[in-house]
Amino acid sequence: MYRLVKPLFFKFDPENVHYFVVKRLKWFNDIFPLGKTIIRGSFDVNIKGLEREVFGIKFKNPVGLAAGFDKNGEYVEPLSNLGFGFIEVGTVTPMPQPGNDKPRMFRLPNDEALINRMGFNNKGVDVMAERLRMVKDKHPDIVVGGNIGKNKTTPNGEALYDYLICFKKLFDVVDYFVVNVSSPNTPGLRELQEKEPLKNILNALQTENHSNALPKPILLKIAPDLTNSQLDDIIEIVAETKIAGIIATNTTISREDLLSDEKEIAEAGGLSGKPVKSRSTEVIKYLAEKSNRAFPIIGVGGIHSAADAKEKMAAGASLVQLYTGFIYEGPGLIKRICKALV
């Protein structure tokens, strides 16, 4: 079915198509009497042996949806009904912000890739917290991750306060947190990946985290463009701050070996999809081997097939996430991966 409608979708602006599709999915799930049953019957994964327990959380299967797809926590239930084992929402910031000027998302079909420069467009953490509270009241079994960031206007020297605000307001409605300092689309954000500012943010979050009776896992999402020396620093930071794990990787600023034309390649933003697959896997393998698998890794980047997901896990990932592959391959990809992992 998806192969039939995909050429039509790809004729229109990718951001507009995204919202058209997810809104129709939500309507079908919420309004149409048999919608939820039809979605689950078609896509939900009911395969024994897929359960995973990672950083103290039980996942019904190891295939999740990466952050960026549902920035405001509006579509958690219908997306979960497609078979995802967990849904990561955000990136969310303390205050609402419109993001960068449109157009800001671009397809590269020849490379099976996307370039985006969304810029953390979201409705703010208060809106997300309220929506997730309603989701969790109805569906406490859906595993939800909260991907948190800073507002564009917040100076880097004050960034940790933005992360703390988001952390506190989402604490009761998410199962784990992801600290996003690796998006290339907020000016200066990646500077926070440097050792000292990153430790300051993570230590402040851990202090707040352990003031609660039941602390939540905190993960760090890193860029694929880090050098081995910087990855060594990441391993050291995880050990020092005692965060739960790493998500590897975010989008890349690299444009090497692309097949698309120069005009498409020249668009500013983060590149995702097949071109980032190899580097993402390299980062996972490096972190796993150099740390002696001291912490869990969620693998994301260029997963367009079951073989791609298995490659990530063989490299050291405990779980995987989809985004661009989900757009190019459709929702059937989730079940194909799960079947291959049994």
CSV table of N, CA, C and O in Angstrom, one decimal, residues 10 106-115 258 260 271-276 304 324 328:
chain,number,residue,atom,x,y,z
A,10,PHE,N,5.6,12.2,-2.4
A,10,PHE,CA,6.9,12.8,-2.7
A,10,PHE,C,6.8,13.9,-3.7
A,10,PHE,O,7.8,14.6,-4.1
A,106,PHE,N,14.1,19.0,3.1
A,106,PHE,CA,14.3,18.7,1.7
A,106,PHE,C,14.6,17.2,1.5
A,106,PHE,O,15.4,16.6,2.3
A,107,ARG,N,13.9,16.6,0.5
A,107,ARG,CA,14.2,15.2,0.2
A,107,ARG,C,15.4,15.1,-0.8
A,107,ARG,O,15.5,15.9,-1.7
A,108,LEU,N,16.2,14.1,-0.6
A,108,LEU,CA,17.2,13.7,-1.6
A,108,LEU,C,17.0,12.3,-2.1
A,108,LEU,O,17.6,11.3,-1.6
A,109,PRO,N,16.0,12.1,-3.0
A,109,PRO,CA,15.6,10.7,-3.3
A,109,PRO,C,16.7,9.8,-3.9
A,109,PRO,O,16.7,8.6,-3.6
A,110,ASN,N,17.6,10.5,-4.6
A,110,ASN,CA,18.7,9.7,-5.2
A,110,ASN,C,19.6,9.1,-4.1
A,110,ASN,O,20.3,8.1,-4.3
A,111,ASP,N,19.6,9.7,-2.9
A,111,ASP,CA,20.4,9.2,-1.8
A,111,ASP,C,19.6,8.6,-0.7
A,111,ASP,O,20.1,8.1,0.3
A,112,GLU,N,18.3,8.6,-0.9
A,112,GLU,CA,17.3,8.1,0.1
A,112,GLU,C,17.6,8.8,1.5
A,112,GLU,O,17.9,8.2,2.5
A,113,ALA,N,17.6,10.1,1.4
A,113,ALA,CA,18.0,11.0,2.5
A,113,ALA,C,17.1,12.2,2.6
A,113,ALA,O,16.3,12.5,1.8
A,114,LEU,N,17.3,12.9,3.8
A,114,LEU,CA,16.6,14.1,4.0
A,114,LEU,C,17.7,15.1,4.5
A,114,LEU,O,18.6,14.8,5.2
A,115,ILE,N,17.4,16.4,4.2
A,115,ILE,CA,18.1,17.5,4.9
A,115,ILE,C,17.1,18.3,5.6
A,115,ILE,O,16.1,18.6,5.0
A,258,LEU,N,27.6,12.1,-2.0
A,258,LEU,CA,26.2,12.1,-2.3
A,258,LEU,C,25.9,12.0,-3.8
A,258,LEU,O,26.7,12.5,-4.6
A,260,SER,N,22.9,13.2,-5.2
A,260,SER,CA,22.0,14.2,-5.6
A,260,SER,C,22.7,15.4,-6.3
A,260,SER,O,23.9,15.5,-6.2
A,271,LEU,N,21.9,16.3,7.6
A,271,LEU,CA,21.6,15.2,6.7
A,271,LEU,C,21.3,13.9,7.4
A,271,LEU,O,22.0,13.5,8.3
A,272,SER,N,20.2,13.3,7.0
A,272,SER,CA,19.9,12.0,7.6
A,272,SER,C,19.5,11.0,6.5
A,272,SER,O,19.4,11.3,5.4
A,273,GLY,N,19.4,9.7,6.9
A,273,GLY,CA,19.1,8.7,5.9
A,273,GLY,C,20.3,7.8,5.6
A,273,GLY,O,21.3,7.7,6.3
A,274,LYS,N,20.2,7.2,4.4
A,274,LYS,CA,21.3,6.2,4.1
A,274,LYS,C,22.7,6.7,4.1
A,274,LYS,O,23.6,6.0,4.5
A,275,PRO,N,23.0,8.0,3.7
A,275,PRO,CA,24.3,8.5,3.7
A,275,PRO,C,25.0,8.5,5.1
A,275,PRO,O,26.2,8.5,5.2
A,276,VAL,N,24.2,8.5,6.2
A,276,VAL,CA,24.8,8.6,7.5
A,276,VAL,C,24.9,7.2,8.1
A,276,VAL,O,25.5,7.0,9.2
A,304,HIS,N,17.2,1.5,7.0
A,304,HIS,CA,16.1,1.4,5.9
A,304,HIS,C,15.7,0.0,5.7
A,304,HIS,O,14.9,-0.3,4.8
A,324,THR,N,14.2,8.7,9.0
A,324,THR,CA,14.2,8.8,7.5
A,324,THR,C,13.8,7.5,6.9
A,324,THR,O,13.1,7.5,5.9
A,328,TYR,N,10.9,6.7,4.0
A,328,TYR,CA,11.2,6.2,2.7
A,328,TYR,C,10.6,4.8,2.5
A,328,TYR,O,10.2,4.4,1.4
